[in-house]
Amino acid sequence: MVQVMIQRMGQLLLAVPFILGGWEAARDPGYRVEQAAAAGVPRPEMAVRANGFIMVVAGIALAFGRLPRWAAAMLAMVLIPTTLTGHAFWKETTSKQREGQLTHFVKNLSMLGGLLEVLAGSHE
């Protein structure tokens, strides 16, 4: 019982940044469109909005424990290209920018780790 409660709380906390960030990207893609275009993503505004929509839907599913493996897989699927496109620290020219992007990159890696934990879980 306690393990299930802890697991659900972990999923809820893991889902929050996806829901909030996804909502913002879907509602107002802003600077993300230029990043996607620079990375060669076709129809970058639509891609950013779709990415955000997937994050919101899968994040809500994960938060409420509905199809958690599916939700984690969808979130991992969009997190990887988002991280590589949005937080390419190796492309930054100043140490301050590089450091900031590296922090976000590593944060996203930790989120990916949490998603992999959900994927490996024995619940559904």
N, CA, C and O atoms as a Tinker XYZ file with bonds, in Angstrom:
   496  protein
     1  N      0.823000   -1.202000    0.000000    73     2
     2  CA     0.000000    0.000000    0.000000    64     1     3
     3  C      0.862000    1.259000    0.000000    63     2     4     5
     4  O      0.646000    2.160000   -0.811000    81     3
     5  N      1.834000    1.326000    0.903000    73     3     6
     6  CA     2.710000    2.487000    0.978000    64     5     7
     7  C      3.525000    2.611000   -0.309000    63     6     8     9
     8  O      3.717000    3.715000   -0.818000    81     7
     9  N      3.998000    1.494000   -0.829000    73     7    10
    10  CA     4.786000    1.523000   -2.064000    64     9    11
    11  C      3.960000    2.095000   -3.218000    63    10    12    13
    12  O      4.471000    2.883000   -4.014000    81    11
    13  N      2.709000    1.709000   -3.310000    73    11    14
    14  CA     1.832000    2.216000   -4.374000    64    13    15
    15  C      1.614000    3.715000   -4.204000    63    14    16    17
    16  O      1.620000    4.451000   -5.190000    81    15
    17  N      1.423000    4.179000   -2.973000    73    15    18
    18  CA     1.227000    5.613000   -2.728000    64    17    19
    19  C      2.474000    6.404000   -3.110000    63    18    20    21
    20  O      2.379000    7.472000   -3.714000    81    19
    21  N      3.635000    5.879000   -2.758000    73    19    22
    22  CA     4.892000    6.544000   -3.112000    64    21    23
    23  C      5.066000    6.571000   -4.626000    63    22    24    25
    24  O      5.484000    7.578000   -5.198000    81    23
    25  N      4.741000    5.453000   -5.264000    73    23    26
    26  CA     4.848000    5.358000   -6.722000    64    25    27
    27  C      3.932000    6.376000   -7.394000    63    26    28    29
    28  O      4.347000    7.054000   -8.333000    81    27
    29  N      2.703000    6.489000   -6.928000    73    27    30
    30  CA     1.745000    7.452000   -7.502000    64    29    31
    31  C      2.214000    8.886000   -7.286000    63    30    32    33
    32  O      2.097000    9.722000   -8.182000    81    31
    33  N      2.743000    9.170000   -6.100000    73    31    34
    34  CA     3.251000   10.523000   -5.820000    64    33    35
    35  C      4.432000   10.835000   -6.743000    63    34    36    37
    36  O      4.541000   11.944000   -7.266000    81    35
    37  N      5.307000    9.858000   -6.938000    73    35    38
    38  CA     6.435000   10.054000   -7.846000    64    37    39
    39  C      5.971000   10.331000   -9.266000    63    38    40    41
    40  O      6.523000   11.200000   -9.941000    81    39
    41  N      4.971000    9.605000   -9.722000    73    39    42
    42  CA     4.449000    9.829000  -11.066000    64    41    43
    43  C      3.810000   11.201000  -11.184000    63    42    44    45
    44  O      3.977000   11.881000  -12.196000    81    43
    45  N      3.079000   11.612000  -10.155000    73    43    46
    46  CA     2.459000   12.926000  -10.162000    64    45    47
    47  C      3.523000   14.015000  -10.249000    63    46    48    49
    48  O      3.411000   14.936000  -11.058000    81    47
    49  N      4.554000   13.907000   -9.416000    73    47    50
    50  CA     5.610000   14.925000   -9.421000    64    49    51
    51  C      6.394000   14.924000  -10.733000    63    50    52    53
    52  O      6.790000   15.981000  -11.224000    81    51
    53  N      6.613000   13.754000  -11.289000    73    51    54
    54  CA     7.308000   13.650000  -12.573000    64    53    55
    55  C      6.485000   14.275000  -13.696000    63    54    56    57
    56  O      7.047000   14.827000  -14.642000    81    55
    57  N      5.170000   14.194000  -13.599000    73    55    58
    58  CA     4.285000   14.688000  -14.651000    64    57    59
    59  C      4.162000   16.209000  -14.672000    63    58    60    61
    60  O      3.922000   16.791000  -15.729000    81    59
    61  N      4.320000   16.853000  -13.532000    73    59    62
    62  CA     4.058000   18.297000  -13.439000    64    61    63
    63  C      4.835000   19.125000  -14.465000    63    62    64    65
    64  O      4.216000   19.926000  -15.166000    81    63
    65  N      6.168000   18.975000  -14.592000    73    63    66
    66  CA     6.855000   19.828000  -15.575000    64    65    67
    67  C      6.427000   19.561000  -17.016000    63    66    68    69
    68  O      6.474000   20.465000  -17.851000    81    67
    69  N      6.013000   18.340000  -17.313000    73    67    70
    70  CA     5.530000   18.044000  -18.666000    64    69    71
    71  C      4.200000   18.738000  -18.927000    63    70    72    73
    72  O      3.988000   19.303000  -20.000000    81    71
    73  N      3.314000   18.696000  -17.954000    73    71    74
    74  CA     2.004000   19.335000  -18.120000    64    73    75
    75  C      2.171000   20.848000  -18.273000    63    74    76    77
    76  O      1.624000   21.448000  -19.198000    81    75
    77  N      2.922000   21.453000  -17.369000    73    75    78
    78  CA     3.103000   22.904000  -17.414000    64    77    79
    79  C      3.871000   23.352000  -18.653000    63    78    80    81
    80  O      3.451000   24.278000  -19.347000    81    79
    81  N      4.996000   22.696000  -18.930000    73    79    82
    82  CA     5.796000   23.058000  -20.100000    64    81    83
    83  C      5.079000   22.768000  -21.402000    63    82    84    85
    84  O      5.167000   23.540000  -22.356000    81    83
    85  N      4.374000   21.661000  -21.438000    73    83    86
    86  CA     3.618000   21.305000  -22.639000    64    85    87
    87  C      2.500000   22.287000  -22.911000    63    86    88    89
    88  O      2.262000   22.668000  -24.057000    81    87
    89  N      1.804000   22.704000  -21.843000    73    87    90
    90  CA     0.732000   23.685000  -21.998000    64    89    91
    91  C      1.278000   24.990000  -22.565000    63    90    92    93
    92  O      0.695000   25.581000  -23.473000    81    91
    93  N      2.404000   25.428000  -22.015000    73    91    94
    94  CA     3.009000   26.683000  -22.485000    64    93    95
    95  C      3.436000   26.564000  -23.952000    63    94    96    97
    96  O      3.217000   27.492000  -24.732000    81    95
    97  N      4.038000   25.445000  -24.333000    73    95    98
    98  CA     4.488000   25.260000  -25.718000    64    97    99
    99  C      3.307000   25.189000  -26.685000    63    98   100   101
   100  O      3.369000   25.740000  -27.784000    81    99
   101  N      2.239000   24.516000  -26.280000    73    99   102
   102  CA     1.069000   24.398000  -27.149000    64   101   103
   103  C      0.337000   25.733000  -27.274000    63   102   104   105
   104  O     -0.143000   26.085000  -28.352000    81   103
   105  N      0.254000   26.466000  -26.179000    73   103   106
   106  CA    -0.465000   27.736000  -26.151000    64   105   107
   107  C      0.311000   28.860000  -26.836000    63   106   108   109
   108  O     -0.258000   29.639000  -27.600000    81   107
   109  N      1.604000   28.936000  -26.558000    73   107   110
   110  CA     2.433000   30.018000  -27.095000    64   109   111
   111  C      3.820000   29.455000  -27.427000    63   110   112   113
   112  O      4.725000   29.517000  -26.596000    81   111
   113  N      3.989000   28.915000  -28.623000    73   111   114
   114  CA     5.255000   28.257000  -28.950000    64   113   115
   115  C      6.464000   29.189000  -28.964000    63   114   116   117
   116  O      7.584000   28.741000  -28.719000    81   115
   117  N      6.261000   30.472000  -29.245000    73   115   118
   118  CA     7.300000   31.491000  -29.147000    64   117   119
   119  C      8.658000   31.099000  -29.696000    63   118   120   121
   120  O      8.774000   30.640000  -30.832000    81   119
   121  N      9.686000   31.285000  -28.877000    73   119   122
   122  CA    11.077000   31.047000  -29.280000    64   121   123
   123  C     11.340000   29.600000  -29.697000    63   122   124   125
   124  O     12.294000   29.328000  -30.426000    81   123
   125  N     10.516000   28.689000  -29.246000    73   123   126
   126  CA    10.719000   27.270000  -29.573000    64   125   127
   127  C     10.607000   27.021000  -31.081000    63   126   128   129
   128  O     11.237000   26.108000  -31.613000    81   127
   129  N      9.803000   27.838000  -31.760000    73   127   130
   130  CA     9.625000   27.687000  -33.212000    64   129   131
   131  C     10.950000   27.934000  -33.924000    63   130   132   133
   132  O     11.317000   27.190000  -34.833000    81   131
   133  N     11.668000   28.978000  -33.513000    73   131   134
   134  CA    12.965000   29.272000  -34.133000    64   133   135
   135  C     13.970000   28.146000  -33.856000    63   134   136   137
   136  O     14.745000   27.772000  -34.736000    81   135
   137  N     13.953000   27.617000  -32.642000    73   135   138
   138  CA    14.854000   26.512000  -32.316000    64   137   139
   139  C     14.542000   25.292000  -33.182000    63   138   140   141
   140  O     15.449000   24.649000  -33.710000    81   139
   141  N     13.267000   24.982000  -33.321000    73   139   142
   142  CA    12.867000   23.833000  -34.135000    64   141   143
   143  C     13.229000   24.055000  -35.595000    63   142   144   145
   144  O     13.714000   23.138000  -36.258000    81   143
   145  N     13.001000   25.257000  -36.102000    73   143   146
   146  CA    13.338000   25.572000  -37.498000    64   145   147
   147  C     14.838000   25.456000  -37.716000    63   146   148   149
   148  O     15.278000   24.911000  -38.729000    81   147
   149  N     15.621000   25.960000  -36.781000    73   147   150
   150  CA    17.077000   25.886000  -36.896000    64   149   151
   151  C     17.573000   24.442000  -36.877000    63   150   152   153
   152  O     18.626000   24.136000  -37.437000    81   151
   153  N     16.817000   23.563000  -36.236000    73   151   154
   154  CA    17.181000   22.144000  -36.186000    64   153   155
   155  C     16.677000   21.385000  -37.413000    63   154   156   157
   156  O     16.910000   20.184000  -37.544000    81   155
   157  N     15.988000   22.091000  -38.308000    73   155   158
   158  CA    15.512000   21.458000  -39.531000    64   157   159
   159  C     14.180000   20.743000  -39.394000    63   158   160   161
   160  O     13.828000   19.921000  -40.240000    81   159
   161  N     13.439000   21.043000  -38.345000    73   159   162
   162  CA    12.133000   20.409000  -38.139000    64   161   163
   163  C     11.150000   21.002000  -39.143000    63   162   164   165
   164  O     10.999000   22.222000  -39.204000    81   163
   165  N     10.480000   20.163000  -39.930000    73   163   166
   166  CA     9.488000   20.696000  -40.878000    64   165   167
   167  C      8.259000   21.222000  -40.125000    63   166   168   169
   168  O      7.870000   20.682000  -39.089000    81   167
   169  N      7.668000   22.268000  -40.660000    73   167   170
   170  CA     6.489000   22.916000  -40.051000    64   169   171
   171  C      6.711000   23.114000  -38.555000    63   170   172   173
   172  O      5.980000   22.560000  -37.735000    81   171
   173  N      7.719000   23.904000  -38.205000    73   171   174
   174  CA     8.157000   23.998000  -36.812000    64   173   175
   175  C      7.090000   24.461000  -35.824000    63   174   176   177
   176  O      7.044000   23.958000  -34.701000    81   175
   177  N      6.237000   25.397000  -36.207000    73   175   178
   178  CA     5.209000   25.839000  -35.249000    64   177   179
   179  C      4.242000   24.710000  -34.929000    63   178   180   181
   180  O      3.907000   24.481000  -33.766000    81   179
   181  N      3.799000   24.013000  -35.953000    73   179   182
   182  CA     2.890000   22.891000  -35.720000    64   181   183
   183  C      3.587000   21.805000  -34.903000    63   182   184   185
   184  O      2.971000   21.203000  -34.023000    81   183
   185  N      4.858000   21.550000  -35.184000    73   183   186
   186  CA     5.602000   20.530000  -34.450000    64   185   187
   187  C      5.728000   20.892000  -32.979000    63   186   188   189
   188  O      5.569000   20.030000  -32.114000    81   187
   189  N      6.010000   22.150000  -32.686000    73   187   190
   190  CA     6.139000   22.592000  -31.291000    64   189   191
   191  C      4.806000   22.472000  -30.570000    63   190   192   193
   192  O      4.750000   21.998000  -29.435000    81   191
   193  N      3.736000   22.898000  -31.225000    73   191   194
   194  CA     2.410000   22.798000  -30.601000    64   193   195
   195  C      2.009000   21.335000  -30.384000    63   194   196   197
   196  O      1.460000   20.995000  -29.336000    81   195
   197  N      2.278000   20.474000  -31.360000    73   195   198
   198  CA     1.952000   19.050000  -31.222000    64   197   199
   199  C      2.768000   18.417000  -30.099000    63   198   200   201
   200  O      2.246000   17.622000  -29.318000    81   199
   201  N      4.039000   18.768000  -30.023000    73   199   202
   202  CA     4.902000   18.280000  -28.958000    64   201   203
   203  C      4.321000   18.676000  -27.598000    63   202   204   205
   204  O      4.253000   17.860000  -26.679000    81   203
   205  N      3.907000   19.928000  -27.488000    73   203   206
   206  CA     3.306000   20.405000  -26.247000    64   205   207
   207  C      2.025000   19.672000  -25.915000    63   206   208   209
   208  O      1.788000   19.319000  -24.760000    81   207
   209  N      1.198000   19.441000  -26.918000    73   207   210
   210  CA    -0.062000   18.726000  -26.712000    64   209   211
   211  C      0.194000   17.307000  -26.209000    63   210   212   213
   212  O     -0.475000   16.837000  -25.288000    81   211
   213  N      1.164000   16.632000  -26.817000    73   211   214
   214  CA     1.509000   15.277000  -26.370000    64   213   215
   215  C      1.975000   15.306000  -24.918000    63   214   216   217
   216  O      1.608000   14.434000  -24.130000    81   215
   217  N      2.784000   16.308000  -24.561000    73   215   218
   218  CA     3.264000   16.412000  -23.177000    64   217   219
   219  C      2.104000   16.607000  -22.201000    63   218   220   221
   220  O      2.091000   16.011000  -21.124000    81   219
   221  N      1.143000   17.429000  -22.571000    73   219   222
   222  CA     0.002000   17.669000  -21.687000    64   221   223
   223  C     -0.821000   16.401000  -21.510000    63   222   224   225
   224  O     -1.117000   16.004000  -20.383000    81   223
   225  N     -1.189000   15.770000  -22.607000    73   223   226
   226  CA    -2.048000   14.583000  -22.539000    64   225   227
   227  C     -1.344000   13.435000  -21.806000    63   226   228   229
   228  O     -1.916000   12.825000  -20.903000    81   227
   229  N     -0.111000   13.148000  -22.197000    73   227   230
   230  CA     0.617000   12.057000  -21.550000    64   229   231
   231  C      0.966000   12.419000  -20.107000    63   230   232   233
   232  O      0.973000   11.549000  -19.236000    81   231
   233  N      1.254000   13.692000  -19.846000    73   231   234
   234  CA     1.539000   14.121000  -18.478000    64   233   235
   235  C      0.340000   13.940000  -17.568000    63   234   236   237
   236  O      0.481000   13.476000  -16.437000    81   235
   237  N     -0.837000   14.303000  -18.052000    73   235   238
   238  CA    -2.057000   14.120000  -17.255000    64   237   239
   239  C     -2.306000   12.634000  -17.008000    63   238   240   241
   240  O     -2.663000   12.235000  -15.900000    81   239
   241  N     -2.115000   11.816000  -18.051000    73   239   242
   242  CA    -2.292000   10.367000  -17.884000    64   241   243
   243  C     -1.337000    9.831000  -16.818000    63   242   244   245
   244  O     -1.735000    9.042000  -15.961000    81   243
   245  N     -0.082000   10.262000  -16.875000    73   243   246
   246  CA     0.899000    9.811000  -15.889000    64   245   247
   247  C      0.539000   10.313000  -14.498000    63   246   248   249
   248  O      0.641000    9.564000  -13.526000    81   247
   249  N      0.121000   11.561000  -14.390000    73   247   250
   250  CA    -0.227000   12.144000  -13.093000    64   249   251
   251  C     -1.359000   11.381000  -12.413000    63   250   252   253
   252  O     -1.364000   11.223000  -11.192000    81   251
   253  N     -2.307000   10.913000  -13.202000    73   251   254
   254  CA    -3.451000   10.196000  -12.641000    64   253   255
   255  C     -3.290000    8.684000  -12.669000    63   254   256   257
   256  O     -4.222000    7.950000  -12.342000    81   255
   257  N     -2.110000    8.218000  -13.059000    73   255   258
   258  CA    -1.849000    6.783000  -13.043000    64   257   259
   259  C     -2.622000    6.002000  -14.087000    63   258   260   261
   260  O     -2.875000    4.810000  -13.912000    81   259
   261  N     -2.996000    6.657000  -15.163000    73   259   262
   262  CA    -3.724000    5.999000  -16.252000    64   261   263
   263  C     -2.728000    5.622000  -17.337000    63   262   264   265
   264  O     -2.047000    6.486000  -17.889000    81   263
   265  N     -2.644000    4.345000  -17.640000    73   263   266
   266  CA    -1.709000    3.857000  -18.649000    64   265   267
   267  C     -0.315000    4.456000  -18.449000    63   266   268   269
   268  O      0.223000    5.086000  -19.360000    81   267
   269  N      0.268000    4.266000  -17.274000    73   267   270
   270  CA     1.538000    4.941000  -16.973000    64   269   271
   271  C      2.681000    4.554000  -17.897000    63   270   272   273
   272  O      3.528000    5.393000  -18.207000    81   271
   273  N      2.726000    3.321000  -18.339000    73   271   274
   274  CA     3.803000    2.932000  -19.260000    64   273   275
   275  C      3.645000    3.624000  -20.606000    63   274   276   277
   276  O      4.623000    4.106000  -21.177000    81   275
   277  N      2.424000    3.676000  -21.110000    73   275   278
   278  CA     2.159000    4.382000  -22.361000    64   277   279
   279  C      2.543000    5.850000  -22.208000    63   278   280   281
   280  O      3.223000    6.416000  -23.064000    81   279
   281  N      2.098000    6.464000  -21.102000    73   279   282
   282  CA     2.383000    7.877000  -20.864000    64   281   283
   283  C      3.887000    8.124000  -20.788000    63   282   284   285
   284  O      4.396000    9.076000  -21.380000    81   283
   285  N      4.592000    7.266000  -20.061000    73   283   286
   286  CA     6.049000    7.422000  -19.939000    64   285   287
   287  C      6.732000    7.258000  -21.295000    63   286   288   289
   288  O      7.681000    7.980000  -21.602000    81   287
   289  N      6.260000    6.324000  -22.097000    73   287   290
   290  CA     6.848000    6.122000  -23.427000    64   289   291
   291  C      6.626000    7.347000  -24.309000    63   290   292   293
   292  O      7.540000    7.780000  -25.011000    81   291
   293  N      5.422000    7.904000  -24.278000    73   291   294
   294  CA     5.127000    9.099000  -25.077000    64   293   295
   295  C      5.979000   10.277000  -24.612000    63   294   296   297
   296  O      6.522000   11.018000  -25.432000    81   295
   297  N      6.094000   10.445000  -23.310000    73   295   298
   298  CA     6.884000   11.555000  -22.782000    64   297   299
   299  C      8.361000   11.394000  -23.115000    63   298   300   301
   300  O      9.030000   12.369000  -23.459000    81   299
   301  N      8.871000   10.176000  -23.015000    73   299   302
   302  CA    10.276000    9.938000  -23.381000    64   301   303
   303  C     10.489000   10.211000  -24.860000    63   302   304   305
   304  O     11.514000   10.768000  -25.255000    81   303
   305  N      9.525000    9.821000  -25.673000    73   303   306
   306  CA     9.622000   10.006000  -27.114000    64   305   307
   307  C      9.733000   11.485000  -27.487000    63   306   308   309
   308  O     10.470000   11.835000  -28.409000    81   307
   309  N      9.011000   12.353000  -26.779000    73   307   310
   310  CA     9.090000   13.779000  -27.099000    64   309   311
   311  C     10.189000   14.487000  -26.310000    63   310   312   313
   312  O     10.679000   15.533000  -26.738000    81   311
   313  N     10.580000   13.934000  -25.172000    73   311   314
   314  CA    11.616000   14.578000  -24.362000    64   313   315
   315  C     12.983000   14.515000  -25.035000    63   314   316   317
   316  O     13.752000   15.472000  -24.951000    81   315
   317  N     13.291000   13.427000  -25.686000    73   315   318
   318  CA    14.619000   13.271000  -26.289000    64   317   319
   319  C     14.876000   14.330000  -27.366000    63   318   320   321
   320  O     15.876000   15.042000  -27.273000    81   319
   321  N     14.020000   14.464000  -28.378000    73   319   322
   322  CA    14.303000   15.512000  -29.370000    64   321   323
   323  C     14.183000   16.921000  -28.795000    63   322   324   325
   324  O     14.898000   17.828000  -29.220000    81   323
   325  N     13.286000   17.107000  -27.834000    73   323   326
   326  CA    13.158000   18.415000  -27.186000    64   325   327
   327  C     14.458000   18.785000  -26.489000    63   326   328   329
   328  O     14.908000   19.928000  -26.577000    81   327
   329  N     15.052000   17.843000  -25.811000    73   327   330
   330  CA    16.301000   18.085000  -25.094000    64   329   331
   331  C     17.437000   18.383000  -26.061000    63   330   332   333
   332  O     18.197000   19.330000  -25.860000    81   331
   333  N     17.551000   17.587000  -27.096000    73   331   334
   334  CA    18.636000   17.773000  -28.059000    64   333   335
   335  C     18.501000   19.079000  -28.838000    63   334   336   337
   336  O     19.503000   19.707000  -29.181000    81   335
   337  N     17.272000   19.484000  -29.114000    73   335   338
   338  CA    17.031000   20.715000  -29.863000    64   337   339
   339  C     17.055000   21.940000  -28.964000    63   338   340   341
   340  O     17.654000   22.958000  -29.311000    81   339
   341  N     16.410000   21.845000  -27.819000    73   339   342
   342  CA    16.236000   23.003000  -26.959000    64   341   343
   343  C     17.367000   23.290000  -25.994000    63   342   344   345
   344  O     17.484000   24.406000  -25.488000    81   343
   345  N     18.200000   22.298000  -25.732000    73   343   346
   346  CA    19.247000   22.480000  -24.722000    64   345   347
   347  C     20.604000   22.000000  -25.230000    63   346   348   349
   348  O     21.333000   21.296000  -24.531000    81   347
   349  N     20.923000   22.391000  -26.448000    73   347   350
   350  CA    22.189000   21.988000  -27.082000    64   349   351
   351  C     23.330000   22.830000  -26.507000    63   350   352   353
   352  O     23.814000   23.763000  -27.148000    81   351
   353  N     23.746000   22.487000  -25.301000    73   351   354
   354  CA    24.768000   23.263000  -24.591000    64   353   355
   355  C     26.080000   23.328000  -25.363000    63   354   356   357
   356  O     26.827000   24.299000  -25.241000    81   355
   357  N     26.359000   22.307000  -26.149000    73   355   358
   358  CA    27.605000   22.250000  -26.911000    64   357   359
   359  C     27.668000   23.293000  -28.018000    63   358   360   361
   360  O     28.741000   23.546000  -28.565000    81   359
   361  N     26.536000   23.902000  -28.355000    73   359   362
   362  CA    26.502000   24.926000  -29.395000    64   361   363
   363  C     26.632000   26.343000  -28.837000    63   362   364   365
   364  O     26.808000   27.293000  -29.600000    81   363
   365  N     26.550000   26.489000  -27.542000    73   363   366
   366  CA    26.582000   27.814000  -26.929000    64   365   367
   367  C     27.982000   28.412000  -26.997000    63   366   368   369
   368  O     28.983000   27.699000  -26.929000    81   367
   369  N     28.033000   29.722000  -27.131000    73   367   370
   370  CA    29.319000   30.394000  -27.314000    64   369   371
   371  C     29.890000   31.000000  -26.039000    63   370   372   373
   372  O     31.097000   31.224000  -25.954000    81   371
   373  N     29.046000   31.269000  -25.049000    73   371   374
   374  CA    29.560000   31.817000  -23.795000    64   373   375
   375  C     29.440000   30.769000  -22.697000    63   374   376   377
   376  O     28.576000   29.893000  -22.746000    81   375
   377  N     30.308000   30.871000  -21.718000    73   375   378
   378  CA    30.287000   29.883000  -20.634000    64   377   379
   379  C     28.992000   29.979000  -19.829000    63   378   380   381
   380  O     28.498000   28.958000  -19.349000    81   379
   381  N     28.433000   31.173000  -19.670000    73   379   382
   382  CA    27.176000   31.334000  -18.932000    64   381   383
   383  C     26.022000   30.646000  -19.659000    63   382   384   385
   384  O     25.225000   29.940000  -19.041000    81   383
   385  N     25.937000   30.856000  -20.973000    73   383   386
   386  CA    24.884000   30.197000  -21.755000    64   385   387
   387  C     25.079000   28.685000  -21.753000    63   386   388   389
   388  O     24.116000   27.933000  -21.599000    81   387
   389  N     26.311000   28.242000  -21.922000    73   387   390
   390  CA    26.622000   26.815000  -21.933000    64   389   391
   391  C     26.223000   26.181000  -20.598000    63   390   392   393
   392  O     25.619000   25.109000  -20.564000    81   391
   393  N     26.566000   26.852000  -19.514000    73   391   394
   394  CA    26.244000   26.343000  -18.178000    64   393   395
   395  C     24.733000   26.244000  -17.969000    63   394   396   397
   396  O     24.240000   25.251000  -17.432000    81   395
   397  N     24.003000   27.272000  -18.392000    73   395   398
   398  CA    22.547000   27.259000  -18.261000    64   397   399
   399  C     21.913000   26.139000  -19.056000    63   398   400   401
   400  O     21.037000   25.436000  -18.552000    81   399
   401  N     22.346000   25.966000  -20.292000    73   399   402
   402  CA    21.784000   24.900000  -21.129000    64   401   403
   403  C     22.191000   23.517000  -20.613000    63   402   404   405
   404  O     21.410000   22.569000  -20.691000    81   403
   405  N     23.401000   23.405000  -20.091000    73   403   406
   406  CA    23.842000   22.125000  -19.524000    64   405   407
   407  C     22.980000   21.753000  -18.326000    63   406   408   409
   408  O     22.634000   20.584000  -18.149000    81   407
   409  N     22.632000   22.732000  -17.505000    73   407   410
   410  CA    21.752000   22.471000  -16.352000    64   409   411
   411  C     20.412000   21.921000  -16.822000    63   410   412   413
   412  O     19.916000   20.941000  -16.266000    81   411
   413  N     19.822000   22.542000  -17.843000    73   411   414
   414  CA    18.540000   22.062000  -18.379000    64   413   415
   415  C     18.689000   20.684000  -19.030000    63   414   416   417
   416  O     17.810000   19.832000  -18.899000    81   415
   417  N     19.790000   20.476000  -19.719000    73   415   418
   418  CA    20.044000   19.191000  -20.375000    64   417   419
   419  C     20.104000   18.075000  -19.328000    63   418   420   421
   420  O     19.477000   17.029000  -19.490000    81   419
   421  N     20.861000   18.307000  -18.258000    73   419   422
   422  CA    21.009000   17.293000  -17.202000    64   421   423
   423  C     19.687000   17.088000  -16.473000    63   422   424   425
   424  O     19.351000   15.959000  -16.113000    81   423
   425  N     18.930000   18.167000  -16.250000    73   423   426
   426  CA    17.604000   18.039000  -15.633000    64   425   427
   427  C     16.711000   17.146000  -16.486000    63   426   428   429
   428  O     15.996000   16.290000  -15.965000    81   427
   429  N     16.757000   17.352000  -17.796000    73   427   430
   430  CA    15.951000   16.516000  -18.686000    64   429   431
   431  C     16.417000   15.063000  -18.671000    63   430   432   433
   432  O     15.602000   14.146000  -18.781000    81   431
   433  N     17.726000   14.852000  -18.535000    73   431   434
   434  CA    18.221000   13.475000  -18.403000    64   433   435
   435  C     17.647000   12.815000  -17.162000    63   434   436   437
   436  O     17.273000   11.643000  -17.198000    81   435
   437  N     17.573000   13.555000  -16.069000    73   435   438
   438  CA    17.020000   12.974000  -14.848000    64   437   439
   439  C     15.537000   12.676000  -15.019000    63   438   440   441
   440  O     15.045000   11.671000  -14.504000    81   439
   441  N     14.817000   13.538000  -15.736000    73   439   442
   442  CA    13.406000   13.276000  -16.020000    64   441   443
   443  C     13.270000   12.026000  -16.893000    63   442   444   445
   444  O     12.367000   11.214000  -16.692000    81   443
   445  N     14.167000   11.883000  -17.854000    73   443   446
   446  CA    14.159000   10.681000  -18.687000    64   445   447
   447  C     14.396000    9.447000  -17.828000    63   446   448   449
   448  O     13.770000    8.409000  -18.045000    81   447
   449  N     15.288000    9.552000  -16.863000    73   447   450
   450  CA    15.515000    8.447000  -15.939000    64   449   451
   451  C     14.252000    8.072000  -15.176000    63   450   452   453
   452  O     13.958000    6.889000  -15.001000    81   451
   453  N     13.512000    9.066000  -14.726000    73   451   454
   454  CA    12.248000    8.791000  -14.043000    64   453   455
   455  C     11.238000    8.115000  -14.957000    63   454   456   457
   456  O     10.518000    7.208000  -14.540000    81   455
   457  N     11.192000    8.563000  -16.199000    73   455   458
   458  CA    10.281000    7.927000  -17.168000    64   457   459
   459  C     10.672000    6.486000  -17.429000    63   458   460   461
   460  O      9.808000    5.619000  -17.556000    81   459
   461  N     11.969000    6.225000  -17.510000    73   459   462
   462  CA    12.436000    4.840000  -17.703000    64   461   463
   463  C     12.063000    3.967000  -16.507000    63   462   464   465
   464  O     11.743000    2.790000  -16.671000    81   463
   465  N     12.103000    4.541000  -15.309000    73   463   466
   466  CA    11.678000    3.807000  -14.119000    64   465   467
   467  C     10.201000    3.421000  -14.225000    63   466   468   469
   468  O      9.818000    2.305000  -13.874000    81   467
   469  N      9.383000    4.342000  -14.706000    73   467   470
   470  CA     7.956000    4.038000  -14.886000    64   469   471
   471  C      7.794000    2.957000  -15.942000    63   470   472   473
   472  O      7.000000    2.031000  -15.772000    81   471
   473  N      8.547000    3.073000  -17.038000    73   471   474
   474  CA     8.467000    2.047000  -18.098000    64   473   475
   475  C      8.855000    0.674000  -17.580000    63   474   476   477
   476  O      8.281000   -0.330000  -18.002000    81   475
   477  N      9.813000    0.615000  -16.680000    73   475   478
   478  CA    10.290000   -0.659000  -16.142000    64   477   479
   479  C      9.395000   -1.195000  -15.035000    63   478   480   481
   480  O      9.542000   -2.346000  -14.625000    81   479
   481  N      8.462000   -0.370000  -14.542000    73   479   482
   482  CA     7.612000   -0.767000  -13.423000    64   481   483
   483  C      6.717000   -1.942000  -13.749000    63   482   484   485
   484  O      6.439000   -2.242000  -14.911000    81   483
   485  N      6.270000   -2.603000  -12.685000    73   483   486
   486  CA     5.449000   -3.801000  -12.880000    64   485   487
   487  C      3.957000   -3.511000  -12.704000    63   486   488   489
   488  O      3.160000   -4.440000  -12.573000    81   487
   489  N      3.579000   -2.254000  -12.699000    73   487   490
   490  CA     2.168000   -1.896000  -12.562000    64   489   491
   491  C      1.621000   -1.364000  -13.876000    63   490   492   493
   492  O      2.382000   -1.008000  -14.776000    81   491
   493  N      0.354000   -1.313000  -13.979000    73   491   494
   494  CA    -0.292000   -0.774000  -15.198000    64   493   495
   495  C     -1.657000   -0.262000  -14.872000    63   494   496
   496  O     -2.360000    0.229000  -15.755000    81   495
